[in-house]
CSV table of C-alpha atoms in Angstrom, one decimal:
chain,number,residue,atom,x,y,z
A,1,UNK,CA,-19.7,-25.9,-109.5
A,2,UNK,CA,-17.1,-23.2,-109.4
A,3,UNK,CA,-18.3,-20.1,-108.3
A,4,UNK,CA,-18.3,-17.4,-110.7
A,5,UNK,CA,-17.0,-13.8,-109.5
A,6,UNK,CA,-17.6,-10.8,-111.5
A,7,UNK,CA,-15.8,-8.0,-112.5
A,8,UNK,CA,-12.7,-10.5,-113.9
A,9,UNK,CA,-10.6,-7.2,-113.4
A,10,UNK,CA,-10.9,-3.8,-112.1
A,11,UNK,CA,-8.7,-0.9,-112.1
A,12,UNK,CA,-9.1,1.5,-108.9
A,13,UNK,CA,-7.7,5.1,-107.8
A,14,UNK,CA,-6.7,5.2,-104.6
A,15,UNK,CA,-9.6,6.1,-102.5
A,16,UNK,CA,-12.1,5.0,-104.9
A,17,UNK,CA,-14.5,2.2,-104.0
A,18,UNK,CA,-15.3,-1.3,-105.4
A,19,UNK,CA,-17.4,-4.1,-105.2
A,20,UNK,CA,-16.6,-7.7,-105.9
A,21,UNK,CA,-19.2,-10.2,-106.2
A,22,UNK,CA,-19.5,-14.3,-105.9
A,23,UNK,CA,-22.1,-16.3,-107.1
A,24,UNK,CA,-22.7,-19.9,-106.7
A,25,UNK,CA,-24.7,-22.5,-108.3
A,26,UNK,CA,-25.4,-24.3,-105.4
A,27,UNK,CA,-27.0,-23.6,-102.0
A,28,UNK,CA,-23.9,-22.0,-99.4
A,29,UNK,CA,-22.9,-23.0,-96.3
A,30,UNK,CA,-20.4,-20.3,-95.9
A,31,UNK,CA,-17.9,-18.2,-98.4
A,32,UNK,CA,-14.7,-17.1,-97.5
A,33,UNK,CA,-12.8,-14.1,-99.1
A,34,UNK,CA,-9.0,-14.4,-99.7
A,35,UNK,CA,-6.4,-12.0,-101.3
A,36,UNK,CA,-3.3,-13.4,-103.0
A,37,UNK,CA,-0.8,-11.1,-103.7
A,38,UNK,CA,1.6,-11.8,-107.1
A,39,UNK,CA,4.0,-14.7,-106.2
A,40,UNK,CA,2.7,-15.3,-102.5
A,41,UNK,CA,0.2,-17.5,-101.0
A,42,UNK,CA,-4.0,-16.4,-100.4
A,43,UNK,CA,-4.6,-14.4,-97.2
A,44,UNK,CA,-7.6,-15.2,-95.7
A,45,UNK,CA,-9.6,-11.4,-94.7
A,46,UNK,CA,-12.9,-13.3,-93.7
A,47,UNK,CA,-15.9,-15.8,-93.4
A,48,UNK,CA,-19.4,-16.1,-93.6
A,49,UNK,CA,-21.7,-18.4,-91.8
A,50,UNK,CA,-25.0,-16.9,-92.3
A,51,UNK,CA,-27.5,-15.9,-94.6
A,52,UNK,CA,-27.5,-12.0,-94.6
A,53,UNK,CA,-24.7,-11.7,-92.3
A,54,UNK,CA,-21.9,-9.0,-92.9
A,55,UNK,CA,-18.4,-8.5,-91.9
A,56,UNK,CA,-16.0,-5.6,-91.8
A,57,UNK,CA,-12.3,-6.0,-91.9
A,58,UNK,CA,-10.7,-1.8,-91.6
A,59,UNK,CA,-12.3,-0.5,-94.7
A,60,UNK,CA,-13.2,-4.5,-96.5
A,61,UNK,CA,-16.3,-5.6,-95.6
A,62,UNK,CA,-18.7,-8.2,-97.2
A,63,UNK,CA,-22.3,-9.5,-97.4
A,64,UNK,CA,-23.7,-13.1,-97.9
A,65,UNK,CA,-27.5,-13.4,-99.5
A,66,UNK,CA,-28.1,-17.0,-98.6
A,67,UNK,CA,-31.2,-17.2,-100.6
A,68,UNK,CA,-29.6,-15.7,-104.0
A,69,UNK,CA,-26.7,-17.7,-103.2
A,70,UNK,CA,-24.1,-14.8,-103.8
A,71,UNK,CA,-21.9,-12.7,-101.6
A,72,UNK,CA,-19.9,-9.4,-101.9
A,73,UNK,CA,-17.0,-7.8,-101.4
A,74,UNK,CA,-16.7,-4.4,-100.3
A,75,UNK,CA,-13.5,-2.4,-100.6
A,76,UNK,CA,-14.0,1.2,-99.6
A,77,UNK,CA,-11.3,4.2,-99.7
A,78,UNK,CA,-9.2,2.0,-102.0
A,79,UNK,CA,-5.2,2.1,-101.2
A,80,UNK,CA,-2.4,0.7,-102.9
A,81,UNK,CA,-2.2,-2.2,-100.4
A,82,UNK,CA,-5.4,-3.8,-101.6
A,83,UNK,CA,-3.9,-4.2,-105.1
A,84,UNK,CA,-3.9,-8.0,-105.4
A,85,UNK,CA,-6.3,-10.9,-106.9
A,86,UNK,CA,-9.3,-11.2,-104.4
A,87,UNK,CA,-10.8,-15.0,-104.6
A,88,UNK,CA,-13.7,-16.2,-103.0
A,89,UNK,CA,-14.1,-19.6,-101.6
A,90,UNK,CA,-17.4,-21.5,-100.9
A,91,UNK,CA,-18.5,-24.8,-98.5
A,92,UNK,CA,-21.6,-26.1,-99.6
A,93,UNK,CA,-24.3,-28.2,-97.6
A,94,UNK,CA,-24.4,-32.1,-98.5
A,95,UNK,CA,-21.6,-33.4,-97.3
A,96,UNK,CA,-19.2,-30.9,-99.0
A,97,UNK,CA,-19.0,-29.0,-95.9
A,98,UNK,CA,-15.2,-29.8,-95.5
A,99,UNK,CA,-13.5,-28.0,-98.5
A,100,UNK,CA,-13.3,-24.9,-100.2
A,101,UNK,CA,-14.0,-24.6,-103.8
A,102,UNK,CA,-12.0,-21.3,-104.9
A,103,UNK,CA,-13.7,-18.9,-107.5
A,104,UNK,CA,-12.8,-17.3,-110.6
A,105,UNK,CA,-10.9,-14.8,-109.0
A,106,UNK,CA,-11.2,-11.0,-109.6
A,107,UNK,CA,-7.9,-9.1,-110.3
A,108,UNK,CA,-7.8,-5.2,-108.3
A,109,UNK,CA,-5.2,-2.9,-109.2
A,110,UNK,CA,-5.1,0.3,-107.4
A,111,UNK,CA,-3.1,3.1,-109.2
A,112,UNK,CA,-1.8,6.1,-107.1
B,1,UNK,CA,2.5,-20.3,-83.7
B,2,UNK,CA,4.8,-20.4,-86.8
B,3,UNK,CA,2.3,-20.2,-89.2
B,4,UNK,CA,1.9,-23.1,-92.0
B,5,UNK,CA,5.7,-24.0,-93.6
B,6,UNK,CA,6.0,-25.9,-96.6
B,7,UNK,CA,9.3,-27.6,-98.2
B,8,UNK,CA,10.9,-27.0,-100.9
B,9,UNK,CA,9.9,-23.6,-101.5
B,10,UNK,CA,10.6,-24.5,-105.8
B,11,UNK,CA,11.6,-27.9,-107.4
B,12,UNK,CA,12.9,-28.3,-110.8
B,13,UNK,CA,12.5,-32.0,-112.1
B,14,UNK,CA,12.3,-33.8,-115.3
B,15,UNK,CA,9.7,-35.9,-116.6
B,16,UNK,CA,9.1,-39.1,-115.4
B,17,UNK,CA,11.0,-38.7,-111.9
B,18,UNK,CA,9.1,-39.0,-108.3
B,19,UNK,CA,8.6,-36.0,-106.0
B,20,UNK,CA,7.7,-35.4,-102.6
B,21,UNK,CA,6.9,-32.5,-101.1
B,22,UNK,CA,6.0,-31.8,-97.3
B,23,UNK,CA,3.5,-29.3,-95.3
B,24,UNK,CA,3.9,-28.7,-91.7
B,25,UNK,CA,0.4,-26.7,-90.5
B,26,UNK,CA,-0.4,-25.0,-87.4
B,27,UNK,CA,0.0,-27.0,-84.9
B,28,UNK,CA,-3.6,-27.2,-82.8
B,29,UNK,CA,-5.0,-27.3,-86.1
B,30,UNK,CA,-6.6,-30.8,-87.3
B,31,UNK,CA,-7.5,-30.2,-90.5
B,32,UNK,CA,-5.4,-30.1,-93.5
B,33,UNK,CA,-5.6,-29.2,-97.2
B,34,UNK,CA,-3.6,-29.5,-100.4
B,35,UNK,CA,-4.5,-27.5,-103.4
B,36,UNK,CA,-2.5,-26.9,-106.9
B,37,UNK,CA,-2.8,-23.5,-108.3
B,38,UNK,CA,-1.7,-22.1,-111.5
B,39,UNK,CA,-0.8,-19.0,-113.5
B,40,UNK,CA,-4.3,-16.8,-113.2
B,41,UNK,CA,-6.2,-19.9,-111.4
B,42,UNK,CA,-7.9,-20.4,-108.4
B,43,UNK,CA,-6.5,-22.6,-105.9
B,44,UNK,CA,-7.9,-26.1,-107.3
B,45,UNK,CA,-8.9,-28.6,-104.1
B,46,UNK,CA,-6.7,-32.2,-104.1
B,47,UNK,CA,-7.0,-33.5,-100.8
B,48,UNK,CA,-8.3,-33.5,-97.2
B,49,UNK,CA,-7.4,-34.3,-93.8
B,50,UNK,CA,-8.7,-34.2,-90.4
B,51,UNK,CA,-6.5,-35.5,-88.0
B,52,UNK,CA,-4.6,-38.8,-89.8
B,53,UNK,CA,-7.5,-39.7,-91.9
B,54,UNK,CA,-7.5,-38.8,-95.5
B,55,UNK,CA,-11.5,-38.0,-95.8
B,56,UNK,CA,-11.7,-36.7,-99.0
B,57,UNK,CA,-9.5,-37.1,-102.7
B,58,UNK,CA,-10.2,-34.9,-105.8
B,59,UNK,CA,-11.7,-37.1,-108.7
B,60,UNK,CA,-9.3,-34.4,-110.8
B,61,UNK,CA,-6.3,-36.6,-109.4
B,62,UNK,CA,-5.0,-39.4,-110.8
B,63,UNK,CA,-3.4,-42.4,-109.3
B,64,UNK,CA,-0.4,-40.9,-109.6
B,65,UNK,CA,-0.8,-38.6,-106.8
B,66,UNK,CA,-1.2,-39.6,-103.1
B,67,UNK,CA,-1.1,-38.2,-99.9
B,68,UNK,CA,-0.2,-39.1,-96.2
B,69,UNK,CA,-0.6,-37.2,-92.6
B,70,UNK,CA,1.0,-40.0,-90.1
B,71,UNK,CA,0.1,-39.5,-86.6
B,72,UNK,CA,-2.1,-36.2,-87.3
B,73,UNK,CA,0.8,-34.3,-87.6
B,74,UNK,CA,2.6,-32.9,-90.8
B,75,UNK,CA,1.3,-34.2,-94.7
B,76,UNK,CA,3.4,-35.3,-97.3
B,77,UNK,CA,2.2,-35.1,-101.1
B,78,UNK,CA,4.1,-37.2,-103.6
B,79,UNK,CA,3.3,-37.2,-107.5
B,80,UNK,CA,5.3,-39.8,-109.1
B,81,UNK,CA,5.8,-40.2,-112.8
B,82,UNK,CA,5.6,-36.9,-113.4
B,83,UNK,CA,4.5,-35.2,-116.2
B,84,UNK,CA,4.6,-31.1,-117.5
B,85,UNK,CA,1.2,-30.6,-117.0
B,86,UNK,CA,1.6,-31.1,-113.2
B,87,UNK,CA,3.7,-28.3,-113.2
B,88,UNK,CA,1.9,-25.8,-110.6
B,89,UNK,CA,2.0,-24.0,-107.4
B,90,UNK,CA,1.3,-27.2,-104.9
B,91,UNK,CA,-0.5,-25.2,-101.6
B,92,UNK,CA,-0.9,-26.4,-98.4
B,93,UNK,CA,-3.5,-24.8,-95.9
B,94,UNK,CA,-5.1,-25.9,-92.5
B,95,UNK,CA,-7.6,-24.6,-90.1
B,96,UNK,CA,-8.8,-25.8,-86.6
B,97,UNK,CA,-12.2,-26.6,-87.7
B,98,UNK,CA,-15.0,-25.6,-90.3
B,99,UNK,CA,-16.1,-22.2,-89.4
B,100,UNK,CA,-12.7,-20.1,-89.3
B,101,UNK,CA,-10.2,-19.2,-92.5
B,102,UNK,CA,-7.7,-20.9,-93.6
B,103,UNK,CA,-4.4,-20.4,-93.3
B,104,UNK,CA,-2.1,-20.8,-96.3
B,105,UNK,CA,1.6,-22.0,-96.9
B,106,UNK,CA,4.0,-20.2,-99.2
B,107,UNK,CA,3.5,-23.5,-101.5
B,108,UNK,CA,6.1,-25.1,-103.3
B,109,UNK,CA,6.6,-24.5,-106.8
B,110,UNK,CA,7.1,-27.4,-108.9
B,111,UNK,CA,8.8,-27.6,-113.0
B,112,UNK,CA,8.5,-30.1,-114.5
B,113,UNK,CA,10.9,-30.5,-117.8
């Protein structure tokens, strides 16, 4: 039931680009996309409601495929600030509407 | 707006002994959440509130664990008996409503020896 994100871990220039991808087993309602920092809480940097929708925050933005049940994050012109471990959270119809269930987690490190 | 504030930042206790631990959210927002975390782990979901009511326990948590939010307000968590494998990074978050982020507490970090 825990979504799955792929890569595990990738390794970034600054001003490179990466994408950061979520996949779910069961039908979304909505994903969120937090980064957590080492030794400090998530940050939330968005939501999604619907299917197909996309949101930018500066140079992070992200897409939700309903149907393939997956979303991505976008990180564009990568600097050192985005280093961190990027998690994505998804509500699911059913009933289970009230509660994240937190990914994998995908580990960014951007190098000067 | 002071953002979520949880207390004690870190706890060291030894097996077998209670703990409490206590999460004040943002204060127009009715629904809470406690989640553990550890070392290279997703946040992993214990319990919900919205408003007083606890709607919603992990079937991960044992009897052990339980959870109040008198009068809507702040939450307690308490663990008793502890044990090391509950050592973790206890979370709190809360959010007005489904459809917006939420926002997270420092956590407390709890040791169990």
């Amino acid at each position: 039931q825990q979504p799955v994100q792929s890569p595990q871990a990738v390794i970034l220039r600054e001003g490179e680009d990466a994408v950061i991808n979520c996949s779910s087993s069961k039908a979304l309602y909505s994903v969120h996309w937090y980064r957590q920092k080492h030794g400090e809480a998530p940050v939330f940097l968005m939501i999604l409601l619907k299917g197909g929708e996309q949101k930018g925050h500066e140079k992070i933005s992200a897409s939700f495929n309903e149907k393939k049940q997956q979303s991505s994050l976008y990180l564009t012109a990568s600097q050192l600030s985005y280093s961190g471990t990027y998690f994505c959270g998804t509500e699911h119809y059913g009933g289970a509407t009230n509660k994240l269930i937190f990914g994998t987690g995908t580990l960014l490190a951007v190098q000067p | 707006d002071t953002g979520v504030s949880q207390d004690p930042r870190h706890k060291i206790t030894k097996r077998g002994q209670n703990v409490t631990f206590r999460c004040d959210p943002i204060s127009e927002h009715n629904r809470l959440y406690w989640y553990r975390q550890t070392l290279g782990q997703g946040p992993e979901f214990l319990t919900y509130f919205q408003n007083e009511a606890q709607l919603e326990k992990s079937r991960l948590l044992s009897d052990r664990f339980s959870a109040e939010r008198p009068k809507g307000s702040f939450s307690t968590l308490e663990i008793q008996r502890t044990e090391q494998g509950d050592s973790a990074m206890y979370l709190c978050a809360s959010r007005p409503t489904t459809g917006f982020g939420y926002t997270f507490g420092s956590g407390t970090r709890l040791t169990v020896v």
